[in-house]
XYZ file of N, CA, C and O in Angstrom:
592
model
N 12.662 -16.763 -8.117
C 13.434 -15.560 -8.364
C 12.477 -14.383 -8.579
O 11.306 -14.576 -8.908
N 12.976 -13.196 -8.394
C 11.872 -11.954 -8.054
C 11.786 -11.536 -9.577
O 12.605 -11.982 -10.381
N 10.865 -10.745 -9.924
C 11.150 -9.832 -10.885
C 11.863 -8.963 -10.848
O 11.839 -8.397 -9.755
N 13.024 -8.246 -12.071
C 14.040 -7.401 -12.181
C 13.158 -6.366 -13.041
O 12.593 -6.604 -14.109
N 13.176 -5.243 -12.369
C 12.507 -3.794 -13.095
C 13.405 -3.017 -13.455
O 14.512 -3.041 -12.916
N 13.115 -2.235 -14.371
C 14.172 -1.507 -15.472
C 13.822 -0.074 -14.787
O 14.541 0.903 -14.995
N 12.896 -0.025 -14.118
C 12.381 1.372 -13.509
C 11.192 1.109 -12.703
O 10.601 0.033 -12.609
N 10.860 2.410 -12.031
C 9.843 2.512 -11.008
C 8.817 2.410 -11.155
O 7.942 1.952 -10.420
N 8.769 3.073 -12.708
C 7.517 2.809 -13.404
C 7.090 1.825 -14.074
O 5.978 1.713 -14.590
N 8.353 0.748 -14.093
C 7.634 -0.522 -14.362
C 7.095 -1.255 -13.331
O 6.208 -2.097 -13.471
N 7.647 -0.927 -12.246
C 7.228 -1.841 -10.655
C 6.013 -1.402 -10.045
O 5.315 -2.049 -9.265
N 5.791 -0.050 -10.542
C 4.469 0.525 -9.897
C 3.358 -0.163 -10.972
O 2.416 -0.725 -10.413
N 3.360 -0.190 -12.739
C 2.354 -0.696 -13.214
C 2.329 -2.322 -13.370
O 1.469 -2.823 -14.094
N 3.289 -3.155 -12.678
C 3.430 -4.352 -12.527
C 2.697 -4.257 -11.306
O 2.247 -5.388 -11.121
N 2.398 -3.633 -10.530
C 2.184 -3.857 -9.256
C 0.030 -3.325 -9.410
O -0.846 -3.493 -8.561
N -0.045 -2.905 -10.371
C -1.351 -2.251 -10.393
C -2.145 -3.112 -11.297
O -3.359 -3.264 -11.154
N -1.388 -3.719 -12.304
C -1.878 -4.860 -13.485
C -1.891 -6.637 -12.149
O -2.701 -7.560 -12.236
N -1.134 -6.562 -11.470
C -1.194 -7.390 -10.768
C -2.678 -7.676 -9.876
O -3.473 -8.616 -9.886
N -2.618 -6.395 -9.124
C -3.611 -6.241 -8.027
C -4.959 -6.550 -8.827
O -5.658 -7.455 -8.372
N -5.478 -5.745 -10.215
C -6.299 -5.533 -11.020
C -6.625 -7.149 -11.412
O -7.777 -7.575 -11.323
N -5.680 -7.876 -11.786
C -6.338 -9.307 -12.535
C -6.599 -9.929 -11.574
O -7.357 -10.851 -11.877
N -6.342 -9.905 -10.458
C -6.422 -10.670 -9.192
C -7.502 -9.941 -8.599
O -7.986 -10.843 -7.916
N -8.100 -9.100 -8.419
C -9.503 -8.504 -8.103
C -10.742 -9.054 -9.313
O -11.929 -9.156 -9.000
N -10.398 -9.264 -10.228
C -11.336 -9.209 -11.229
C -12.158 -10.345 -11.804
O -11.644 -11.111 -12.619
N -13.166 -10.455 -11.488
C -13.765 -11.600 -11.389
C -13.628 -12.200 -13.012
O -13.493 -13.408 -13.208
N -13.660 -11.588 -13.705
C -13.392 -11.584 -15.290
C -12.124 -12.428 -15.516
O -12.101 -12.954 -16.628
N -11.274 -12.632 -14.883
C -9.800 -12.872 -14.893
C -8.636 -12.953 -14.099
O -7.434 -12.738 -14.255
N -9.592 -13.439 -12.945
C -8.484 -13.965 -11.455
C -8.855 -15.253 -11.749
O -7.786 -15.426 -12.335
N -9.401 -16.312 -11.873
C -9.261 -17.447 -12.498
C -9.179 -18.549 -13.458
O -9.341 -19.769 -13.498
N -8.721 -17.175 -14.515
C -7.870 -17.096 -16.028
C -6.548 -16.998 -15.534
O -6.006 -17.999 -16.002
N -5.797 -16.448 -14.936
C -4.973 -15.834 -15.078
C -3.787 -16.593 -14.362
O -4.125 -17.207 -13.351
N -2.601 -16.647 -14.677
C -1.357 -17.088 -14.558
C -0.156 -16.251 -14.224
O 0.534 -16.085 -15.229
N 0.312 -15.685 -13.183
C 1.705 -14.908 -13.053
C 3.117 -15.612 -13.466
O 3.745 -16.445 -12.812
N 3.514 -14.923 -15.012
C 4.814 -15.727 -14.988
C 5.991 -15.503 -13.843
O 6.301 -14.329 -13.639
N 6.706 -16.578 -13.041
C 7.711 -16.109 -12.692
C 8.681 -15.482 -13.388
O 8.868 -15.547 -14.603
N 9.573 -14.594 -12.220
C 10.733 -13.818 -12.548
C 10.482 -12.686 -14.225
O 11.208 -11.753 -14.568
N 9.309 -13.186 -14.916
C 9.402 -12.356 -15.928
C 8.244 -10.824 -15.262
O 7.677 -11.286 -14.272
N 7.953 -9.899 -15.392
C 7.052 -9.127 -15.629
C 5.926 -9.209 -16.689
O 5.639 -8.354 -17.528
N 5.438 -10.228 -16.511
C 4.198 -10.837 -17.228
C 3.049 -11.827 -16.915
O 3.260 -12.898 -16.346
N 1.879 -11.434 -17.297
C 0.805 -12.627 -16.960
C 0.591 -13.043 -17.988
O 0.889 -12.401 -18.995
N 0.074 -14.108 -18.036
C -0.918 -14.878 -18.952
C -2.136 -15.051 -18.434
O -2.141 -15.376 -17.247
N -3.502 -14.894 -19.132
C -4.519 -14.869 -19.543
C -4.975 -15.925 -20.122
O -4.165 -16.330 -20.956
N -5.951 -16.582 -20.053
C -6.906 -17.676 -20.798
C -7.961 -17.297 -21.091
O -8.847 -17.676 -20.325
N -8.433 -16.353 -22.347
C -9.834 -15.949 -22.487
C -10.190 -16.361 -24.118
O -9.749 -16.086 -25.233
N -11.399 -17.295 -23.453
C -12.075 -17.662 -24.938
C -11.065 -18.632 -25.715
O -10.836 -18.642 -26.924
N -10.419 -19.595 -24.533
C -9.284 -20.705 -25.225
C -8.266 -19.986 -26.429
O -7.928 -20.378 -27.545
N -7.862 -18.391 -25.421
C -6.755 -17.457 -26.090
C -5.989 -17.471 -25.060
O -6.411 -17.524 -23.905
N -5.021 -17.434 -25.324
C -3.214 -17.508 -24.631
C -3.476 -15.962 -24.848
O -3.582 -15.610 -26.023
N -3.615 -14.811 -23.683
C -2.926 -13.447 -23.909
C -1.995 -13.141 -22.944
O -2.146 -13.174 -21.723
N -0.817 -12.778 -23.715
C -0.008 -12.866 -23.007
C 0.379 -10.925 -22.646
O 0.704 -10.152 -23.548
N 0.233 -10.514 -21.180
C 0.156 -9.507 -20.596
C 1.624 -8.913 -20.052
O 2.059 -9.329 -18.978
N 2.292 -8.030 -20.749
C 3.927 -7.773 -20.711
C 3.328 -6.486 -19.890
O 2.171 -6.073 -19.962
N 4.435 -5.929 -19.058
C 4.382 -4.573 -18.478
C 6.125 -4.128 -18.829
O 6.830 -4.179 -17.821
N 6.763 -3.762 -19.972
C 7.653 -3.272 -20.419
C 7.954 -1.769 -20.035
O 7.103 -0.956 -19.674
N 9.178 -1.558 -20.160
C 9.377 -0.441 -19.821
C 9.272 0.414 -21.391
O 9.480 -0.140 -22.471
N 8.862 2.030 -21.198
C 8.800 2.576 -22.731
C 10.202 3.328 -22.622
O 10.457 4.090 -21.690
N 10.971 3.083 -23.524
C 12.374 3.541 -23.529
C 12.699 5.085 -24.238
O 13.154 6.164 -23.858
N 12.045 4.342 -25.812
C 12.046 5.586 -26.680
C 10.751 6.069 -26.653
O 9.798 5.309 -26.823
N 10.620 7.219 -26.463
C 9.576 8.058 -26.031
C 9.564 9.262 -26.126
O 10.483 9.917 -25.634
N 8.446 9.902 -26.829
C 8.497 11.329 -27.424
C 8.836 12.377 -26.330
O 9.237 13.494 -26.659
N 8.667 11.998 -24.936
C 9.321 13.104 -23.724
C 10.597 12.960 -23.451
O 11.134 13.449 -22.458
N 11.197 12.246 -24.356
C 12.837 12.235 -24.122
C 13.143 11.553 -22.256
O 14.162 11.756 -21.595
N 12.039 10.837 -21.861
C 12.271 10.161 -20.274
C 13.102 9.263 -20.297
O 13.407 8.969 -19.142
N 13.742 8.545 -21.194
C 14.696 7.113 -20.703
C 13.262 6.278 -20.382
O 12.227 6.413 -21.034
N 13.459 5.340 -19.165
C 12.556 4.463 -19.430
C 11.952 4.647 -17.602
O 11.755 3.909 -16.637
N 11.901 5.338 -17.762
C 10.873 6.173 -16.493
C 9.381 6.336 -16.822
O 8.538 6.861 -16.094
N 9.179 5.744 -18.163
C 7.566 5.496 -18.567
C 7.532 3.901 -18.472
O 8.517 3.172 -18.351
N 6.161 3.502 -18.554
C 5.946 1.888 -18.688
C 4.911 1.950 -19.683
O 4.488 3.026 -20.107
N 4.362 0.492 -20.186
C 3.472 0.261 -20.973
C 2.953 -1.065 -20.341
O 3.445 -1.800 -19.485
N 1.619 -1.131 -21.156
C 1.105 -2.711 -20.772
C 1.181 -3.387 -22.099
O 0.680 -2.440 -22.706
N 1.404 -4.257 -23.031
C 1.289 -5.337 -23.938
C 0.377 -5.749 -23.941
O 0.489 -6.555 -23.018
N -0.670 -5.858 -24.337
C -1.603 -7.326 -24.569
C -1.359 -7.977 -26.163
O -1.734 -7.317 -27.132
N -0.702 -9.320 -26.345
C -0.758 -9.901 -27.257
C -0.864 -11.196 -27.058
O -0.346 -11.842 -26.148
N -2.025 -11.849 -28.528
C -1.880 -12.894 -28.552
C -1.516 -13.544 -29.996
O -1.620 -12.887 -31.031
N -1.076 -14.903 -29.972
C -0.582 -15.441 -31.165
C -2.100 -16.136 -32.194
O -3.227 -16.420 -31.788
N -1.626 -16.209 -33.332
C -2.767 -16.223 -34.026
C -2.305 -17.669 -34.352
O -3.001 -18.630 -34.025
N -1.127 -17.809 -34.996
C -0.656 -18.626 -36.044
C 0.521 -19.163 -34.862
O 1.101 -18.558 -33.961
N 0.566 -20.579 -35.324
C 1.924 -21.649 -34.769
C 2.797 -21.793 -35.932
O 2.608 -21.301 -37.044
N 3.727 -22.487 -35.568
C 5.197 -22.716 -36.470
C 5.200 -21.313 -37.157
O 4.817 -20.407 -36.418
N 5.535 -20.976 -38.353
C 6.410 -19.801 -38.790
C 6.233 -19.331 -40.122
O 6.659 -18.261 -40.558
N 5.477 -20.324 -40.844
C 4.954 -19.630 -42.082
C 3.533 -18.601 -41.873
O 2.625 -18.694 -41.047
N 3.695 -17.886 -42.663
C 2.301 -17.213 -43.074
C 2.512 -16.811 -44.619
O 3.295 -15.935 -44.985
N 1.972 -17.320 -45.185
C 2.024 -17.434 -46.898
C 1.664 -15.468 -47.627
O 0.986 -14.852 -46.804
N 1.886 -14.924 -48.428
C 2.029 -13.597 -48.391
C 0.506 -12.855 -49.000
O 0.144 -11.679 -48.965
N -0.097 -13.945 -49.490
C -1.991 -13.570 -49.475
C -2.363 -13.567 -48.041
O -3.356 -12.840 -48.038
N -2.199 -13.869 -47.074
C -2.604 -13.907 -45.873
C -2.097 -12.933 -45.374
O -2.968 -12.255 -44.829
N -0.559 -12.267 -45.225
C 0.029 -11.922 -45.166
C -0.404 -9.852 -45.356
O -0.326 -8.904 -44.575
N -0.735 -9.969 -46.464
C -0.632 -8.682 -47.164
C -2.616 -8.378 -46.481
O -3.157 -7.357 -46.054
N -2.994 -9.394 -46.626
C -4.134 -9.287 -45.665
C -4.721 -8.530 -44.414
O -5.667 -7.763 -44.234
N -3.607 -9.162 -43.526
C -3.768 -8.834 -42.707
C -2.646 -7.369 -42.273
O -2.544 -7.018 -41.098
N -2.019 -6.777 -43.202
C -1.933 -5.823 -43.367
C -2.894 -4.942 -43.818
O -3.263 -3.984 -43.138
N -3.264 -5.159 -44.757
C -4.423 -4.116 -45.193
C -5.309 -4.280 -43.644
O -5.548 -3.138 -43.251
N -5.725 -5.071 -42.900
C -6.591 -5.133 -42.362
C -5.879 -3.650 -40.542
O -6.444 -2.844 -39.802
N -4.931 -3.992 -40.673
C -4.067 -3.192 -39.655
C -4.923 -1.798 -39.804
O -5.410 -1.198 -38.845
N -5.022 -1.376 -41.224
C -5.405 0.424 -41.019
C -7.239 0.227 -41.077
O -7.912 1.118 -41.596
N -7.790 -0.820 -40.584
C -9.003 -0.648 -39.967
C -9.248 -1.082 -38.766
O -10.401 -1.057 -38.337
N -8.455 -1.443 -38.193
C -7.950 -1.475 -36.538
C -7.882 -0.414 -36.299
O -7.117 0.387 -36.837
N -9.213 -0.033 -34.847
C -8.799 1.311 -34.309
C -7.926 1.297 -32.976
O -7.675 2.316 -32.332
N -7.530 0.123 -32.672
C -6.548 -0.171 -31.214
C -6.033 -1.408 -32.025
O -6.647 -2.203 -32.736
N -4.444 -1.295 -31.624
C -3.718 -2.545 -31.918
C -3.605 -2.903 -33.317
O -4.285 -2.351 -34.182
N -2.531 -4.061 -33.623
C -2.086 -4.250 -34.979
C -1.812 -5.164 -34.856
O -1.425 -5.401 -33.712
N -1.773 -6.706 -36.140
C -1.221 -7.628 -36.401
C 0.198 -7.618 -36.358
O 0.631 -6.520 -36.706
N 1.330 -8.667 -35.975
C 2.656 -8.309 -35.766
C 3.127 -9.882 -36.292
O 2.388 -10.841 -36.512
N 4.659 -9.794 -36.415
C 4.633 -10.985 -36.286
C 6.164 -11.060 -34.806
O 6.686 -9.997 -34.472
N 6.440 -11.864 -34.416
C 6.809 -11.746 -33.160
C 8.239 -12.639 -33.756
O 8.373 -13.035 -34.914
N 9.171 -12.811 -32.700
C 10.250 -13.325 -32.605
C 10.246 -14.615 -33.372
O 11.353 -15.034 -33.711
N 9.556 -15.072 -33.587
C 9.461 -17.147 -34.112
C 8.628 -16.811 -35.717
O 8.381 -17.638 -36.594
N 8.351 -15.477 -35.719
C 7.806 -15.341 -37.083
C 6.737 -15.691 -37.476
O 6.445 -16.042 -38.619
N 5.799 -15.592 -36.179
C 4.368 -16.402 -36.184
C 3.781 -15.246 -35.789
O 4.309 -14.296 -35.213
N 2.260 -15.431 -36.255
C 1.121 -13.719 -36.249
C 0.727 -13.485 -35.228
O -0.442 -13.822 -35.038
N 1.185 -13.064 -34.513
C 0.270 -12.292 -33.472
C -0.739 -10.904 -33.492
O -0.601 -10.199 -34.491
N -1.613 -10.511 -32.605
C -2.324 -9.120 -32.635
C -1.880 -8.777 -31.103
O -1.774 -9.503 -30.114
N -1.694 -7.585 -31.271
C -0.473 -6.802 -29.984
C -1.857 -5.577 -29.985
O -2.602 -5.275 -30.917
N -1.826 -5.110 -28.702
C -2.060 -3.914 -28.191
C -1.610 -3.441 -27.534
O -0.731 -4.181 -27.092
N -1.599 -2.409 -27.001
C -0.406 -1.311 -25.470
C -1.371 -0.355 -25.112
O -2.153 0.165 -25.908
N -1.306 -0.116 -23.851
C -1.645 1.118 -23.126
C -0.893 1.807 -22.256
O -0.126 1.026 -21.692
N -0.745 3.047 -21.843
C -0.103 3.976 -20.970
C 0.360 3.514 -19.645
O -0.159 4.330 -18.883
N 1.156 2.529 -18.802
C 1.087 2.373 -17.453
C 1.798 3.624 -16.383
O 1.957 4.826 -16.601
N 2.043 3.024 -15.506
C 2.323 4.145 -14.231
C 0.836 3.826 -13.272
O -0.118 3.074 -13.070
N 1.694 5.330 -12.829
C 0.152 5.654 -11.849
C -1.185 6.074 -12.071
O -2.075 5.723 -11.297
N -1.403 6.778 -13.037
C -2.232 7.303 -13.618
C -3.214 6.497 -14.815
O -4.148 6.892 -15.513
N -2.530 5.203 -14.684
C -3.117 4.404 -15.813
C -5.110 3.887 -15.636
O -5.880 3.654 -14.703
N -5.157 3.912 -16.626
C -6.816 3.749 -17.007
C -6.854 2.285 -16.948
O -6.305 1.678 -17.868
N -7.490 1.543 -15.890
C -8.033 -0.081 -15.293
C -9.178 -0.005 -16.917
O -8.880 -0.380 -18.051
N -10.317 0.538 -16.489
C -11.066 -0.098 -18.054
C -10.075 -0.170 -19.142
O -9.893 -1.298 -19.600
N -9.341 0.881 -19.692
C -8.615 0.997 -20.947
C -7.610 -0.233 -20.542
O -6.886 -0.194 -21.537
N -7.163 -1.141 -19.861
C -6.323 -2.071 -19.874
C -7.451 -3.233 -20.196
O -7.043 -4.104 -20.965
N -8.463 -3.342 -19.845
C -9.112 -4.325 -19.509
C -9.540 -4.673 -21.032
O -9.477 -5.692 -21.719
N -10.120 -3.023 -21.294
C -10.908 -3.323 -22.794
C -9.535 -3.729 -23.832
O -9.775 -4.334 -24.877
N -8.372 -3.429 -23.545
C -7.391 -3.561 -24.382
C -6.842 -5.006 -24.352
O -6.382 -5.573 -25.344
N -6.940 -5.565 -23.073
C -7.117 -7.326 -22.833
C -8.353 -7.909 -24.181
O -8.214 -8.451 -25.277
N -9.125 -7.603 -23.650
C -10.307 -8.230 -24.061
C -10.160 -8.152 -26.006
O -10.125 -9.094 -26.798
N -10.106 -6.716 -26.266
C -9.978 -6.590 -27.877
C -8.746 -7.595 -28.254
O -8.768 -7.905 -29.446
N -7.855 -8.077 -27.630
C -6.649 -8.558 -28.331
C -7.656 -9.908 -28.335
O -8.126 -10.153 -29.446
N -8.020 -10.742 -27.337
C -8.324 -11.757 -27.617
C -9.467 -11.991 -28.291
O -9.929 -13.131 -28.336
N -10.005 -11.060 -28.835
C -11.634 -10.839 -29.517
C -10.912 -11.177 -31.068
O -11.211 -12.142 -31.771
N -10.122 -10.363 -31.324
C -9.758 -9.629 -32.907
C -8.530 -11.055 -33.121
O -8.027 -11.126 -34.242
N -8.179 -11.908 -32.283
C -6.834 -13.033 -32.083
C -8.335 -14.266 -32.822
O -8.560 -14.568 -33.994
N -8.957 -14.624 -31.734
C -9.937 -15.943 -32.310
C -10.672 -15.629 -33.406
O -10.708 -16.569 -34.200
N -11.440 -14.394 -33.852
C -11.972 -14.093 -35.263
C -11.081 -13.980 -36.361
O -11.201 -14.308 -37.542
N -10.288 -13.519 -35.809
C -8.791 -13.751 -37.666
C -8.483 -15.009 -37.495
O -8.765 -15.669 -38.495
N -7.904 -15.772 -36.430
C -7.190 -17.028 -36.677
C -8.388 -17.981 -37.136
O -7.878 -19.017 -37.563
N -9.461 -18.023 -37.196
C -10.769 -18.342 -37.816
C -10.447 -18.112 -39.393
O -10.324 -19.004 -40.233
N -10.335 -16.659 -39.609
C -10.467 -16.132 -40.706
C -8.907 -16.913 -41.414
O -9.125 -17.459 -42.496
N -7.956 -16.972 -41.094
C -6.751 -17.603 -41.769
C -7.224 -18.705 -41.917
O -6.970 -19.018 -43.081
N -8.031 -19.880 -41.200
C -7.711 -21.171 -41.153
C -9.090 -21.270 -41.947
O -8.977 -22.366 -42.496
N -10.106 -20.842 -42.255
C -10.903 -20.847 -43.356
C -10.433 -20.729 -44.430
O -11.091 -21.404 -45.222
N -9.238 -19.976 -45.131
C -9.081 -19.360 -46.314
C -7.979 -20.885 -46.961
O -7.513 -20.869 -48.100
């Protein structure tokens, strides 16, 4: 089944994040296209990053969703606890992040999320380095949780 786009501008930066991991020697044989979703997966440094191209809906130009974004997140933590010393942690740790933030995602497990600008005009390094920091800042905390 094809992918379903919410806009043009999600099909054009699905179509540029595509071409890009598949050129890239860094991550054309990491890399995984989910079907039917608008997403890759990534294998870097035995990290699951999982690569969304969402549409941006609410948006300070009042566009509807005629903007896109890229996602890079990966999960830190499995099953669903995170105890609230860890917790409050890795909050404090959020406002010394200069890209991206700890989250916790749908299943209630930690992830570190980043986004960048897609479309046409989008910046290939600034996606790449924004790949790379999620899975950098994902294996040094989940280190740092499973030490403590």
């Amino acid at each position: 089944m094809a992918v379903q786009f919410a806009s043009k501008a999600q099909e054009v930066t699905y179509a540029k994040v595509k071409e890009y991991l598949e050129a890239s020697t860094m991550f054309r044989d990491a890399m995984r296209v989910v079907e039917d979703e608008s997403r890759f997966d990534i294998i870097h440094e035995h990290r699951v990053v999982r690569v969304e191209i969402l549409p941006w809906q609410v948006n300070p130009w009042d566009k509807g969703s005629e903007l896109a974004i890229v996602k890079a997140s990966s999960r830190l933590t499995m099953g669903g606890y995170v105890d609230p010393k860890h917790m409050r942690h890795l909050l404090q740790e959020n406002a010394r992040m200069r890209f991206g933030a700890f989250q916790l995602n749908d299943r209630d497990e930690v992830v570190f999320a980043d986004t960048v600008l897609g479309g046409e005009s989008m910046d290939l390094f600034e996606m790449q380095t924004c790949i790379l920091a999620v899975a950098t800042v994902a294996v040094t905390y989940d280190s740092i949780i499973e030490e403590e």
